[in-house]
mmCIF file of C-alpha atoms in Angstrom:
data_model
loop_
_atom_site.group_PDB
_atom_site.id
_atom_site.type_symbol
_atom_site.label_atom_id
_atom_site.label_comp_id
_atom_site.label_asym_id
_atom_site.label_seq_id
_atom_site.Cartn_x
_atom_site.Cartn_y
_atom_site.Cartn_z
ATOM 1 C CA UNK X 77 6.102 -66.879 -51.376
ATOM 2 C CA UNK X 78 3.989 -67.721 -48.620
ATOM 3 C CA UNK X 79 6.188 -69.532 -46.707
ATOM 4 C CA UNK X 80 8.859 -66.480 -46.717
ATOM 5 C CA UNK X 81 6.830 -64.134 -45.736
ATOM 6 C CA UNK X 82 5.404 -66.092 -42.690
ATOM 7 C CA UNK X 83 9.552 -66.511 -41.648
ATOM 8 C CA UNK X 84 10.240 -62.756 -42.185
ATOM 9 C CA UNK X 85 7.427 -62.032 -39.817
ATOM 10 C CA UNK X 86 8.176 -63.962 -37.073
ATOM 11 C CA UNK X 87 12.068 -62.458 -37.091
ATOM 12 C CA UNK X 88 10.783 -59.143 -37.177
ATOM 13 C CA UNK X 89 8.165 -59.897 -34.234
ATOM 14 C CA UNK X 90 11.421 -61.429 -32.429
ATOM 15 C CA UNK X 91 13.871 -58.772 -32.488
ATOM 16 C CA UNK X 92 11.249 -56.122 -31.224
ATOM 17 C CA UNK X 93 10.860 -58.534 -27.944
ATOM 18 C CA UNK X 94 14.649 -59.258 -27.508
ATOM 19 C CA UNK X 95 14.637 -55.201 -27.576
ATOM 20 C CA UNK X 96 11.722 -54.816 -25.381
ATOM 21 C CA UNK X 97 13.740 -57.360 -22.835
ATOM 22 C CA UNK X 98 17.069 -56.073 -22.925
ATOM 23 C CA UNK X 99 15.654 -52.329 -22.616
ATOM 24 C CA UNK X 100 13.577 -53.463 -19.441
ATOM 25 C CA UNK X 101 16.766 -54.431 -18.309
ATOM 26 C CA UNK X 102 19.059 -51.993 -18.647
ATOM 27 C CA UNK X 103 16.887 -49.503 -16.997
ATOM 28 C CA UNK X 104 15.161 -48.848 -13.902
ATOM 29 C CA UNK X 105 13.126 -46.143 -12.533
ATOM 30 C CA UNK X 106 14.888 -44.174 -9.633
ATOM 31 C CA UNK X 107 13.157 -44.821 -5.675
ATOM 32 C CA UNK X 108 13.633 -42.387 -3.073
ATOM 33 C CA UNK X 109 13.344 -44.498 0.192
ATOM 34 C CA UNK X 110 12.431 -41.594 2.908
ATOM 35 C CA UNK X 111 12.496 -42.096 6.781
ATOM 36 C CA UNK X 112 9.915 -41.064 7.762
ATOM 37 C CA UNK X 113 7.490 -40.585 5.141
ATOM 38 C CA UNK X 114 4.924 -38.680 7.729
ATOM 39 C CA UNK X 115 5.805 -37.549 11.129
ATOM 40 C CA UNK X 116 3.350 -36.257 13.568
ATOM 41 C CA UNK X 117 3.635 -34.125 16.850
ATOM 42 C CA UNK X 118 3.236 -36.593 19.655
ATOM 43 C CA UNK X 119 5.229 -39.091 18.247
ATOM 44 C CA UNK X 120 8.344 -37.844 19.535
ATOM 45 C CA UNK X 121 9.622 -34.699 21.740
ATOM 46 C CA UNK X 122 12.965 -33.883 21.430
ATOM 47 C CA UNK X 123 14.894 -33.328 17.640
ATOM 48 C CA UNK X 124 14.670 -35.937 15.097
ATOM 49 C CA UNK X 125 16.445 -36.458 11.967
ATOM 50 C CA UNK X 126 15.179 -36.897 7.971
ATOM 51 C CA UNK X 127 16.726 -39.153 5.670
ATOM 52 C CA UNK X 128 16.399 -39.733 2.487
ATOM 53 C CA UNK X 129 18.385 -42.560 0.142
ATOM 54 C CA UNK X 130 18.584 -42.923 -3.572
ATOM 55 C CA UNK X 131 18.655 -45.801 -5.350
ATOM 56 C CA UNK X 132 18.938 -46.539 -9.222
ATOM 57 C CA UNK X 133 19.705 -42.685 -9.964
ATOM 58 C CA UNK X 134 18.950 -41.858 -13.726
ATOM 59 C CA UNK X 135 22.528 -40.472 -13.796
ATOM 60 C CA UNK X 136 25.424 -39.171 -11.504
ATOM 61 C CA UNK X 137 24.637 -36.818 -8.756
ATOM 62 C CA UNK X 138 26.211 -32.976 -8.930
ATOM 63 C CA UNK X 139 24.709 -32.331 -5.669
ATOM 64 C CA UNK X 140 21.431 -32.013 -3.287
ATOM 65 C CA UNK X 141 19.114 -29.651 -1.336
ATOM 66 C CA UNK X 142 16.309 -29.874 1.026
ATOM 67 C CA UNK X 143 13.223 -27.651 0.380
ATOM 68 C CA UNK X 144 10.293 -26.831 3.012
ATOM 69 C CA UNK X 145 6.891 -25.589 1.158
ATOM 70 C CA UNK X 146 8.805 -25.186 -1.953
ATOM 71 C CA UNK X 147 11.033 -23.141 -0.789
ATOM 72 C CA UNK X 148 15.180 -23.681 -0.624
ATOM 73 C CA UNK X 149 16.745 -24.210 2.991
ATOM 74 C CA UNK X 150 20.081 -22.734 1.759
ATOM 75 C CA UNK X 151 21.829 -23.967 4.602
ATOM 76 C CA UNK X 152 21.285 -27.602 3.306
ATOM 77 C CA UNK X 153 22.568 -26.670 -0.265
ATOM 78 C CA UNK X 154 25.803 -29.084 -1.095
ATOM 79 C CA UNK X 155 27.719 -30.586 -3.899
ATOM 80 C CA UNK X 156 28.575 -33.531 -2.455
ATOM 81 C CA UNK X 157 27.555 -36.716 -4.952
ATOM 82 C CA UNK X 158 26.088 -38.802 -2.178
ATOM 83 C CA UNK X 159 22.955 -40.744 -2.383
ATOM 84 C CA UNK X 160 21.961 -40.227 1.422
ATOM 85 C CA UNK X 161 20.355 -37.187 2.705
ATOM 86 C CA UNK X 162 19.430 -35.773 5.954
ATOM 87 C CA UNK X 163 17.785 -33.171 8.020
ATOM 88 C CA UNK X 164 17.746 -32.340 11.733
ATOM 89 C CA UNK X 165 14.754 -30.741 13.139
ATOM 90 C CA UNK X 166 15.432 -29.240 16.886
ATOM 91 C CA UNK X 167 11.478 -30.015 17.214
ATOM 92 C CA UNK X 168 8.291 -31.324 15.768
ATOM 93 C CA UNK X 169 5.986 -28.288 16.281
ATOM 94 C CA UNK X 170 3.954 -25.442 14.541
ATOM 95 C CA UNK X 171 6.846 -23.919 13.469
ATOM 96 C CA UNK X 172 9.032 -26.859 12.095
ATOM 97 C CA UNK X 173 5.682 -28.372 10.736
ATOM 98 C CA UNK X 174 5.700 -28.549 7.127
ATOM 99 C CA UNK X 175 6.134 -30.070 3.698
ATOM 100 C CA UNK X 176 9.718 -31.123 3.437
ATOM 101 C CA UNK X 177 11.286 -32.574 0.244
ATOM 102 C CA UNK X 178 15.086 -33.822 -0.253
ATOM 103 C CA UNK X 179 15.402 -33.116 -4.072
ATOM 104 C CA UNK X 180 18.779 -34.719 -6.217
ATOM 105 C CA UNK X 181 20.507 -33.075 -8.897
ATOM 106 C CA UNK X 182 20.767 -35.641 -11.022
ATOM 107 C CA UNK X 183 19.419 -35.593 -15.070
ATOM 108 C CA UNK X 184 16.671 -35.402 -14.726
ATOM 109 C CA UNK X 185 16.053 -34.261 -11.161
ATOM 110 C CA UNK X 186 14.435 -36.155 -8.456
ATOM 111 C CA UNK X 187 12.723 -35.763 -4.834
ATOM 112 C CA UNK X 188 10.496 -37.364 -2.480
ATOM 113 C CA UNK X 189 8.617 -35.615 0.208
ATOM 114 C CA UNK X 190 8.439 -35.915 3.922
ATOM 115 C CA UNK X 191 5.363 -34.938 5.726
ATOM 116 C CA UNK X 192 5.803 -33.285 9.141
ATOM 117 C CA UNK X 193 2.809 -32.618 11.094
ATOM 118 C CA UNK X 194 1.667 -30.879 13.822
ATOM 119 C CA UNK X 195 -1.404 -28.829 15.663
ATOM 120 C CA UNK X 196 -1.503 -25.390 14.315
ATOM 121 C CA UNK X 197 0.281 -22.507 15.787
ATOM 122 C CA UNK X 198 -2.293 -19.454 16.526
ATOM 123 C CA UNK X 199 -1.223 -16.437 17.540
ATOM 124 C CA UNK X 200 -2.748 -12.375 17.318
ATOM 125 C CA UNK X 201 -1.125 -9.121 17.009
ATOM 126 C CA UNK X 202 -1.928 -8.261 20.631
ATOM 127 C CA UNK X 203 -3.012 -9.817 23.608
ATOM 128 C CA UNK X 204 -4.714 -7.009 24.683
ATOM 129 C CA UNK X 205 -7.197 -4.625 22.956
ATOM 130 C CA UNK X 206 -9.440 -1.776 23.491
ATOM 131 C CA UNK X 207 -12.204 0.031 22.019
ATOM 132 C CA UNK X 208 -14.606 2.824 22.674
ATOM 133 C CA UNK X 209 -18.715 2.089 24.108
ATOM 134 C CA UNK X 210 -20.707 2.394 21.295
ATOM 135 C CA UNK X 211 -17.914 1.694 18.580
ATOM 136 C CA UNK X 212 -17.099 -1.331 16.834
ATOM 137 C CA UNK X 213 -14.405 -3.784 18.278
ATOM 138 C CA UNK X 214 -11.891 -6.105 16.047
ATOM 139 C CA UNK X 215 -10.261 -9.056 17.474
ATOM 140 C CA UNK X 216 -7.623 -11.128 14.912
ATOM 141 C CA UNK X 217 -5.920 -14.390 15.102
ATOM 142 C CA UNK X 218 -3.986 -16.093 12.249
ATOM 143 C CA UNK X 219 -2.635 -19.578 12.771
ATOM 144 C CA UNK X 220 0.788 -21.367 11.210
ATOM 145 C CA UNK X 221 2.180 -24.831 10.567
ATOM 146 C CA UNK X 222 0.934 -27.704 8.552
ATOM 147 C CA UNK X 223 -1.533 -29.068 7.945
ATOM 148 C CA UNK X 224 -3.551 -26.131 7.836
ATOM 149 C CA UNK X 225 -6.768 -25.130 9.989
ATOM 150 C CA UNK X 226 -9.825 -26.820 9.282
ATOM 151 C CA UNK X 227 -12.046 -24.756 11.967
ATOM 152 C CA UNK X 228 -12.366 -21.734 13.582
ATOM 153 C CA UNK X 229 -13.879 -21.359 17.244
ATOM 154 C CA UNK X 230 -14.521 -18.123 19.087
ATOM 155 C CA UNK X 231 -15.877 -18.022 22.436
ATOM 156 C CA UNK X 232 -15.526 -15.877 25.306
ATOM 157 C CA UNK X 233 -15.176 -16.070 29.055
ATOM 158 C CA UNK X 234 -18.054 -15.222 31.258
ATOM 159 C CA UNK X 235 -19.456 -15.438 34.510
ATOM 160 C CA UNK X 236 -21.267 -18.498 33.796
ATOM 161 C CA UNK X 237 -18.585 -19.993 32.030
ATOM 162 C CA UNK X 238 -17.131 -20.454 28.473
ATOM 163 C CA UNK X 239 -19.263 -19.126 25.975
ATOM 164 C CA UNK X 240 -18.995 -19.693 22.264
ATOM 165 C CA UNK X 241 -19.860 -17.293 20.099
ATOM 166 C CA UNK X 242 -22.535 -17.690 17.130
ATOM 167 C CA UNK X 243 -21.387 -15.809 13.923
ATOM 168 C CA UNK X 244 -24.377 -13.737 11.961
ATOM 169 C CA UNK X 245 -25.831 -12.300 15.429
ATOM 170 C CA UNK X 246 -26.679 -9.041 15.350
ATOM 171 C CA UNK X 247 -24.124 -8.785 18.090
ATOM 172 C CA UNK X 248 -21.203 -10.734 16.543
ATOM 173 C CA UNK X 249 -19.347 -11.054 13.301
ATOM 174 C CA UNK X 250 -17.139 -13.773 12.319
ATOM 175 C CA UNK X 251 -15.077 -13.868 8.963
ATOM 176 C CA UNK X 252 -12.209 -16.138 7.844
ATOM 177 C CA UNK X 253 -9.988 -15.869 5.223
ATOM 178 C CA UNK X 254 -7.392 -18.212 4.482
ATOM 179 C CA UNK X 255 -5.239 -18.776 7.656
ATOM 180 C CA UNK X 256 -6.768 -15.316 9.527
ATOM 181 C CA UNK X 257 -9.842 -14.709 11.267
ATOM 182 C CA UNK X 258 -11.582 -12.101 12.569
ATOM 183 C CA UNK X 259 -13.991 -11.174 15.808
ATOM 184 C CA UNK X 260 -16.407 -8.346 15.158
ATOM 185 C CA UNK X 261 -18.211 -7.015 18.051
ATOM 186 C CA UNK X 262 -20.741 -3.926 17.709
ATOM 187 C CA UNK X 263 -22.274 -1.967 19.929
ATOM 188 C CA UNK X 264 -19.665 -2.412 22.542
ATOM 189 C CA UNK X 265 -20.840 -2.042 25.792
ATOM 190 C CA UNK X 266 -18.340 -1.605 28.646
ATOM 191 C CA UNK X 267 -20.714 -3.635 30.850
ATOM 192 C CA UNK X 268 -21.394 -7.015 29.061
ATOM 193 C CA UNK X 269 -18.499 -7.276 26.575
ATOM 194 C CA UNK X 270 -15.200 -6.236 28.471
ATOM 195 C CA UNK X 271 -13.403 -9.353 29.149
ATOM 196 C CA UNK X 272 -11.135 -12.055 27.718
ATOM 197 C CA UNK X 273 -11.984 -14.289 24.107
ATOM 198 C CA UNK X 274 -10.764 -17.083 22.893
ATOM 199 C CA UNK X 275 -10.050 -17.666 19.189
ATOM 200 C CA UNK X 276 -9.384 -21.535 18.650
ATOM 201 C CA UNK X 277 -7.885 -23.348 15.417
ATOM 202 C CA UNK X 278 -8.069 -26.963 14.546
ATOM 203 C CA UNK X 279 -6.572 -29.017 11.712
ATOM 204 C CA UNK X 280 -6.275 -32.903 11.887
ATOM 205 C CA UNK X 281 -3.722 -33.046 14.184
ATOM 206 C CA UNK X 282 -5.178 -31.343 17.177
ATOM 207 C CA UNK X 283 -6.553 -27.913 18.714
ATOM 208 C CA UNK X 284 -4.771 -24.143 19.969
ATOM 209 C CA UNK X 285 -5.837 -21.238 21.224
ATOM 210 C CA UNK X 286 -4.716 -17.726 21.891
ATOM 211 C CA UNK X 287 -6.805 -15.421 24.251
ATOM 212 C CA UNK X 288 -7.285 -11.841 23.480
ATOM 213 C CA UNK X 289 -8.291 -9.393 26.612
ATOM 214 C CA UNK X 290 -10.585 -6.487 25.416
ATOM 215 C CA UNK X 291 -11.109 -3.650 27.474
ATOM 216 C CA UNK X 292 -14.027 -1.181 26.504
ATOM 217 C CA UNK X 293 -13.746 2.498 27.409
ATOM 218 C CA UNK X 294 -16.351 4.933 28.457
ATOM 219 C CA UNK X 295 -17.687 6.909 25.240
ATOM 220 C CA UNK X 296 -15.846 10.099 26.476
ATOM 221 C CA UNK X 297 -13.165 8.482 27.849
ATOM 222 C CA UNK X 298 -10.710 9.790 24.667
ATOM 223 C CA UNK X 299 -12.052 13.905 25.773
ATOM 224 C CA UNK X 300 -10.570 13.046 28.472
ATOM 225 C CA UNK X 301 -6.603 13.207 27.602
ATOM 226 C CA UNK X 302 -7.313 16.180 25.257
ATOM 227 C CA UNK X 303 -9.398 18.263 28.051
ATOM 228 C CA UNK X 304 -6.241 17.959 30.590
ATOM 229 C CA UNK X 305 -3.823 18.805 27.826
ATOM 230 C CA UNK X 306 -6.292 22.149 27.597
ATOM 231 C CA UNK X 307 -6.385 23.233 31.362
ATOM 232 C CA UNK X 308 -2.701 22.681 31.863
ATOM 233 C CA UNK X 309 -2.507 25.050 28.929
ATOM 234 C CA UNK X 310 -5.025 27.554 30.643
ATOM 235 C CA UNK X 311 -3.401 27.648 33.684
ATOM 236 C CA UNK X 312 -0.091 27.895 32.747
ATOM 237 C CA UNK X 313 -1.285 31.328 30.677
ATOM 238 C CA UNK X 314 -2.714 32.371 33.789
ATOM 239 C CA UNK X 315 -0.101 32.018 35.731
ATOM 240 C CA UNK X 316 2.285 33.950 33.225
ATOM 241 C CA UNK X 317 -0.368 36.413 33.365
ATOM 242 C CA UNK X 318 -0.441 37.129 36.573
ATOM 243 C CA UNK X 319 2.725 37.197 37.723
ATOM 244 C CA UNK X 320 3.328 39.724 34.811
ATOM 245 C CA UNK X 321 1.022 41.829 36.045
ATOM 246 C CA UNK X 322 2.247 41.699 40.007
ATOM 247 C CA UNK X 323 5.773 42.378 38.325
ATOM 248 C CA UNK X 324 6.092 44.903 36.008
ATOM 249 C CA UNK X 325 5.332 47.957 38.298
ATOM 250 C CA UNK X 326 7.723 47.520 40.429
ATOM 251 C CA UNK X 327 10.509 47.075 37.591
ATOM 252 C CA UNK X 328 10.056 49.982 35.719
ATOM 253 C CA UNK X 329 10.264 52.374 38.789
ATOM 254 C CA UNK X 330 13.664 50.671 39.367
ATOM 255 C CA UNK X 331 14.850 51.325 35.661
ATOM 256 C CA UNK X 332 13.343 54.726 35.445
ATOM 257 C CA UNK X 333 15.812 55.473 39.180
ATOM 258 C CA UNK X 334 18.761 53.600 37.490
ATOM 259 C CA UNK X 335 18.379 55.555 34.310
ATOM 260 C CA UNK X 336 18.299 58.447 35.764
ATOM 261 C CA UNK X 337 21.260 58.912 37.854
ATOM 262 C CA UNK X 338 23.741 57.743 35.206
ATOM 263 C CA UNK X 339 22.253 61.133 33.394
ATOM 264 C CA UNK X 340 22.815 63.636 36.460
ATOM 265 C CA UNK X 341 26.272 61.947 36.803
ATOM 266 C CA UNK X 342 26.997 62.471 33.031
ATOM 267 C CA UNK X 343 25.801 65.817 32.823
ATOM 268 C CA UNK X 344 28.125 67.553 36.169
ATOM 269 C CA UNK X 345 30.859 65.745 34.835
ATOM 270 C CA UNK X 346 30.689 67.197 31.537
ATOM 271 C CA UNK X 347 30.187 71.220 33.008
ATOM 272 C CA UNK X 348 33.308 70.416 35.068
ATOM 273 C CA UNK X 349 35.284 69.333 31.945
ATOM 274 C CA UNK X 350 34.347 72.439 29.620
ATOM 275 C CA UNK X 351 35.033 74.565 32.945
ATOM 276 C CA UNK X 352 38.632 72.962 32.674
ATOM 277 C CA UNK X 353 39.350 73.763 29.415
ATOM 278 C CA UNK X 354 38.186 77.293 29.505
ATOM 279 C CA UNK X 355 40.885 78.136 32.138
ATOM 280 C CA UNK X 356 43.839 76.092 30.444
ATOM 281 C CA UNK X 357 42.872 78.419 27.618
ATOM 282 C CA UNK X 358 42.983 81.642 29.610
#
């Protein structure tokens, strides 16, 4: 009884392994071999091309798409059952910067990413702002591209130099929320703080910056618009008046004289006619 059992046992232990070996085998996970895997800004200037090749898919391939941040680049959408995939950038900059991924339709699906780096793009809604003494003046910038900003630097040009600004001032206020930030500046005085700033971004790749100009008006420099728009008005009325007043003599002597001879006229011509008739009737 012993002996049997001990036989049983060791078949059993040997048909799991032959299993084990022949599953091994017959299957092998799927690698996505990408060219590159990371490309930075720098490396090259003109277009380059990603590529992607699959080996060992899990099963046959209906088709393929590229994706940047997540998102579909319909233009790259195609049926074809081909296990190479590629991508033409016209640049590696801000804009082209990004997370792309060539993903397989194949059961079940499979990508790989490429990384695409460069320095962040900044940019603001206008170069040029302006703002009342005594008010409170905004400056924004929001930067693009991946990866994205680590820092934030404002500073501002002055007569001495380049001068960066300390947030938490009574002067200055600096917030940042995800990829915006903004410059607050109060009291604004059109003496000390007219002038161009600087808002800088930096993410591992490198450093931009966009420059703002910010011109600070007197504190009654908006009267000023509204108080011409008022005297035009005042003398135009004036003007209307008067030469209403110079006029209107003189025109209703001449209607009275032309109103009155049409009457005289009327009136002899009428006499004459019933003059006429009462000697036809004689």
């Amino acid at each position: 009884m012993g002996t049997r059992t001990t036989t049983t046992t060791t078949t059993t232990s040997l048909g799991i392994l032959m299993l084990l070996v022949y599953s091994a085998g017959a299957y092998t996970d799927p690698i996505i071999v990408t060219d590159p895997s990371i490309l930075e800004a720098g490396e090259i200037s003109t277009e380059t091309t990603l590529r992607c090749n699959l080996t060992n898919p899990p099963s046959s391939i209906a088709g393929h798409v590229w994706k940047k941040d997540g998102e579909n680049i319909s233009s790259t959408r195609d049926e074809e059952a081909s296990t190479i995939m590629e991508y033409k950038l016209t640049a590696v900059d801000a804009k082209h910067s990004g997370v792309y991924s060539c993903c397989y339709f194949t059961t079940p699906p499979v990508n790989n990413s490429i990384l695409v780096k460069a320095p962040p793009g900044v940019s603001s809604d206008k170069k040029s702002e302006h703002g009342n003494e005594g008010d409170v003046g905004v400056l924004t910038c929001k930067s693009s591209g991946y990866p994205p900003v680590e820092s934030w630097l404002w500073s501002r040009n002055t007569k001495g130099g380049n001068e960066i600004i300390v947030n938490g001032t009574k002067k200055f206020q600096i917030k940042i929320a995800g990829n915006k930030t903004e410059l607050r500046i109060y009291p604004l005085n059109i003496e000390d703080d007219q002038g161009d700033y600087s808002c800088n971004a930096t993410n591992e790749i490198g450093t931009r910056a966009e420059i703002i100009h910010l011109r600070v008006r007197g504190r009654f420099a908006a009267l000023w618009p509204f108080l011409g728009i008022v005297a035009e008005v005042i003398v135009l009325v004036a003007i209307i008046f008067i030469y209403e007043k110079r006029r209107k003599p003189d025109e209703i002597s001449d209607d009275d004289e032309q109103g009155s001879a049409p009457l005289k006229s009327n009136a002899s011509m009428n006499h004459k006619d019933k003059n006429v008739r009462q000697r036809n009737s004689n």
